Tab-separated table of C-alpha atoms in Angstrom:
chain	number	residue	atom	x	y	z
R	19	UNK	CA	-29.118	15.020	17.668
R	20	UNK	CA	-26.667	12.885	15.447
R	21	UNK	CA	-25.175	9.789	15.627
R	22	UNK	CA	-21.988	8.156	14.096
R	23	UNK	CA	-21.345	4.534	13.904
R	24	UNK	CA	-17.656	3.407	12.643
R	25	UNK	CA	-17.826	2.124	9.009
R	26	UNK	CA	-17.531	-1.511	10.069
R	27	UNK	CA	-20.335	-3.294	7.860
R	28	UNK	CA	-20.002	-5.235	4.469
R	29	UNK	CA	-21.140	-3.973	1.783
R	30	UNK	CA	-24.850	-4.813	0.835
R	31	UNK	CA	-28.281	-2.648	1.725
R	32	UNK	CA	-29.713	-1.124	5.476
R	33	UNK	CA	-31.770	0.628	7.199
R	34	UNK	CA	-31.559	2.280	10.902
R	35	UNK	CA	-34.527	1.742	13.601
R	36	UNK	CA	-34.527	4.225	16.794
R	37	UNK	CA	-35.642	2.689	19.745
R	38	UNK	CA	-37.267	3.884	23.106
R	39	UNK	CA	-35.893	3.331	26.351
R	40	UNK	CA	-33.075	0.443	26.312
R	41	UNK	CA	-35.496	-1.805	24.777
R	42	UNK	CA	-36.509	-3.228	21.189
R	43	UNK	CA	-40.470	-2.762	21.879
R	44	UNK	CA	-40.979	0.351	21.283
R	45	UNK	CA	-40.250	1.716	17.415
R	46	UNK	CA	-39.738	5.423	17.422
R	47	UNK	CA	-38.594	5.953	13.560
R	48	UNK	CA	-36.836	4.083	10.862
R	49	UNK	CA	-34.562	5.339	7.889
R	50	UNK	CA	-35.011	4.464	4.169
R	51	UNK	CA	-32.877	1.440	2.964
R	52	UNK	CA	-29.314	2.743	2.360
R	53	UNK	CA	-26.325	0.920	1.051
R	54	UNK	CA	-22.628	0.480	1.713
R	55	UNK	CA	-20.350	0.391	-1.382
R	56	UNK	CA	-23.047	0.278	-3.665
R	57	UNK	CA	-22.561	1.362	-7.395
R	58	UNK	CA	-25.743	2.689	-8.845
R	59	UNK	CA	-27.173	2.485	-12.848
R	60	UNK	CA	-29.614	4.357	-13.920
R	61	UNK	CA	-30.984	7.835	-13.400
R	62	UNK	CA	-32.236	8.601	-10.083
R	63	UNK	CA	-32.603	11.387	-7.712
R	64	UNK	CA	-33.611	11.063	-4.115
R	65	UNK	CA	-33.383	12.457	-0.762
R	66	UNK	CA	-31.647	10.608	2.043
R	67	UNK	CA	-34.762	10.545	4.387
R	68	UNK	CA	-38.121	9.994	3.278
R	69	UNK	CA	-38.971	12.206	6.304
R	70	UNK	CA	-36.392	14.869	7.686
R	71	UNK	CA	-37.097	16.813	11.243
R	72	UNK	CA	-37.862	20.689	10.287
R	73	UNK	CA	-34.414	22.014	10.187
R	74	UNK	CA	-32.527	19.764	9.154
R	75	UNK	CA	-30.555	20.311	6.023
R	76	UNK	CA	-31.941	18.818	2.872
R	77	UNK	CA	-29.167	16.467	1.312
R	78	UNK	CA	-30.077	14.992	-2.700
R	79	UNK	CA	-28.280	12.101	-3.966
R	80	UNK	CA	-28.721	11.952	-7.622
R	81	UNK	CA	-27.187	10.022	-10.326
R	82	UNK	CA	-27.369	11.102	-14.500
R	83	UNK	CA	-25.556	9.531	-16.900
R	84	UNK	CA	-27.162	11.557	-19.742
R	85	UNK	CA	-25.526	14.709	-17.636
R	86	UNK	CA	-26.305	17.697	-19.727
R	87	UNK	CA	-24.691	21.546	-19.572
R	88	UNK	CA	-26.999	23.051	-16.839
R	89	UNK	CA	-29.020	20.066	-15.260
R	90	UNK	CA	-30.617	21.049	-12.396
R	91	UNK	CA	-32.413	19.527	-9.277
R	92	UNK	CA	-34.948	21.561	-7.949
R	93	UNK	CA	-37.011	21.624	-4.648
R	94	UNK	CA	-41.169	22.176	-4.871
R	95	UNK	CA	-44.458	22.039	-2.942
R	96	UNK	CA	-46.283	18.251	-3.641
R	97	UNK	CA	-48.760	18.677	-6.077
R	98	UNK	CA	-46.920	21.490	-8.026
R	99	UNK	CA	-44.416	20.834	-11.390
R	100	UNK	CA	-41.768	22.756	-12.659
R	101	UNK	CA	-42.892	25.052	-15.497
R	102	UNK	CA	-45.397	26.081	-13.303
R	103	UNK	CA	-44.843	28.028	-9.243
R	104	UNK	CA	-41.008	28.531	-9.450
R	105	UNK	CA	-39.028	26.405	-7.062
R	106	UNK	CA	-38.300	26.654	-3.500
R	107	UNK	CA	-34.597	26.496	-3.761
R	108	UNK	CA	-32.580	24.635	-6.821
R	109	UNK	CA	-28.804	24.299	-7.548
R	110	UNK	CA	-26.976	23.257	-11.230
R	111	UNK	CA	-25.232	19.883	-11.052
R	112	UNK	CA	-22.146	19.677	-12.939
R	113	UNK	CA	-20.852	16.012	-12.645
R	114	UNK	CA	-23.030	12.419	-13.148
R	115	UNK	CA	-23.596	11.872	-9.663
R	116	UNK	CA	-23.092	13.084	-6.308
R	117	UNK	CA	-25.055	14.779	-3.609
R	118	UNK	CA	-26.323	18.257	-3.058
R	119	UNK	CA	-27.188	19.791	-0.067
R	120	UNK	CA	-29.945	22.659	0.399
R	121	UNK	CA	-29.734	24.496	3.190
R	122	UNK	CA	-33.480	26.432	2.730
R	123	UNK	CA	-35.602	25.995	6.017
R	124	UNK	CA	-38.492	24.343	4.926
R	125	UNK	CA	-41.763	24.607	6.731
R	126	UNK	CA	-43.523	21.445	7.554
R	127	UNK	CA	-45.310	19.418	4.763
R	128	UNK	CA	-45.043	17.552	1.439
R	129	UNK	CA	-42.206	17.755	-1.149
R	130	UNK	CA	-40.775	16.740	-4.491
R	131	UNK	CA	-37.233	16.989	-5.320
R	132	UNK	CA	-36.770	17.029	-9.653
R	133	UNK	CA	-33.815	16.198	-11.365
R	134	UNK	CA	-34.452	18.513	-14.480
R	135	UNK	CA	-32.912	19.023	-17.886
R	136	UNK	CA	-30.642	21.819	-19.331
R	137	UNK	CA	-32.025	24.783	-17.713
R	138	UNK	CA	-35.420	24.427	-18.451
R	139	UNK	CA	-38.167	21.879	-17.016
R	140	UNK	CA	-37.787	18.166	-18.784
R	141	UNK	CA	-37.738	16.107	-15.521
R	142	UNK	CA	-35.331	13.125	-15.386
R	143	UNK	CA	-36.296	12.201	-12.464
R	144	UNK	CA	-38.285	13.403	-9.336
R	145	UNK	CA	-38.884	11.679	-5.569
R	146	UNK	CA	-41.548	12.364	-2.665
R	147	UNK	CA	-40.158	13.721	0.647
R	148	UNK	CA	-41.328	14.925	3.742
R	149	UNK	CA	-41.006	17.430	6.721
R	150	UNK	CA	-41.967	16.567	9.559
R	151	UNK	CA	-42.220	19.145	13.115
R	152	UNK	CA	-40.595	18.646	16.122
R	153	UNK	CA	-43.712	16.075	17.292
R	154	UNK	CA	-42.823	13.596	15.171
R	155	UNK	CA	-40.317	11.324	15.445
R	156	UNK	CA	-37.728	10.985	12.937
R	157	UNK	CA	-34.240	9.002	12.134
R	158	UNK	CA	-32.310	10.254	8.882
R	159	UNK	CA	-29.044	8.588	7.280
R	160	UNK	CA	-26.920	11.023	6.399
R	161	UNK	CA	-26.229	9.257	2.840
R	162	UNK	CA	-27.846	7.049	0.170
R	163	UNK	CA	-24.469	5.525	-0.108
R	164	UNK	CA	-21.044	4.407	2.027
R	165	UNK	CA	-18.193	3.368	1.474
R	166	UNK	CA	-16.635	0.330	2.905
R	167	UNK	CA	-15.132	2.791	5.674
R	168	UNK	CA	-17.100	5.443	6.130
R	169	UNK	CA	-19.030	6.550	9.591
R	170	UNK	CA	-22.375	6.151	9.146
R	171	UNK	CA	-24.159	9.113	10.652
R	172	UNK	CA	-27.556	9.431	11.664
R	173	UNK	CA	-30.063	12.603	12.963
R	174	UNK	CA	-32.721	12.196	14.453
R	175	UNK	CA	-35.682	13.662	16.749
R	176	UNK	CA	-36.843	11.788	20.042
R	177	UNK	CA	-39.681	14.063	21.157
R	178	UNK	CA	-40.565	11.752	24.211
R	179	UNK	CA	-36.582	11.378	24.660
R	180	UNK	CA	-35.251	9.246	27.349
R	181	UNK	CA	-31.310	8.227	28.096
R	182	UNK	CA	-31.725	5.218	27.067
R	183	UNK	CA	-33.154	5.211	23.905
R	184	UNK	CA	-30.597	3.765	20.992
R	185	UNK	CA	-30.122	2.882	17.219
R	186	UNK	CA	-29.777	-0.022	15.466
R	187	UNK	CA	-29.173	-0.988	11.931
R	188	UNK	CA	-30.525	-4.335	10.175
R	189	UNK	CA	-30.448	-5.804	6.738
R	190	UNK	CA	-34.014	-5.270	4.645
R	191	UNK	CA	-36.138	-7.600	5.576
R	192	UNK	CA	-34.834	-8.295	9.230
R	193	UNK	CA	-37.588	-7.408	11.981
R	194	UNK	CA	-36.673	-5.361	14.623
């Protein structure tokens, strides 16, 4: 399912934690860290979710100030590199930053995502992801970033689902 929380919070870093039951002992999934209002240096590209339910759309934040005529970020198995196995699915970025989505099913396992120079295969940047089946229990922000307003929107996958499970969100370093 999907959940959307008003964009109330300050800006500064977070992460989500979904809970089982109406309680706070039981720790189904957690997102990555993400930030509201943030402004980013650096090149960088990464996936919202270390860990996304099979099905889910893949979404790519990415960030390159050296943006050259035909970057691209591509999508591969772990343990392969471009140059070599072409890519599962790839797309041309055409501004500094921003976000891609790919909307290729992608089977259970182990990924990299590459942020890759002018058409050919000097990576900028790469990061690890994961898909996970329908057994495992999952929690995905829907961005990297906010802004001071935006809903913050969440999917996840509850596959011992009860009503009363919930969502919260917590600064780094809080315990749940």
């Amino acid at each position: 399912g999907t959940a959307s929380f008003a964009g109330t919070l300050s800006g500064g870093n977070y992460f989500a934690v979904l809970f089982c039951c109406g309680g706070s002992e039981t720790i189904y999934a957690q997102s990555d860290v993400f930030k509201v209002e943030a402004g980013a240096s650096g090149t960088y590209v990464k996936t919202v979710a270390s860990v996304y339910p099979e099905g889910v759309n893949i979404l790519v934040n990415y960030r390159n100030p050296d943006l050259q005529d035909k970057d691209w970020i591509g999508i591969y198995n772990k343990g392969e590199a471009p140059g070599g196995p072409e890519s599962i699915d790839w797309q041309y970025i055409t501004a500094d930053s921003g976000t891609v989505e790919f909307t290729t099913s992608l089977t259970p396992g182990d990924y990299v995502v590459y942020l890759l120079c002018c058409d050919g295969y000097n990576i900028k940047a790469k990061y690890n992801f994961k898909v996970a089946d329908a057994s495992t229990p999952t929690l995905v922000s829907s961005s990297m970033t906010y802004a001071a307003n935006d809903s913050l929107v969440f999917y996840y996958n509850s596959p011992s689902f009860d009503p009363y499970d919930w969502i919260g969100i917590y600064n780094p370093g809080d315990v749940p």
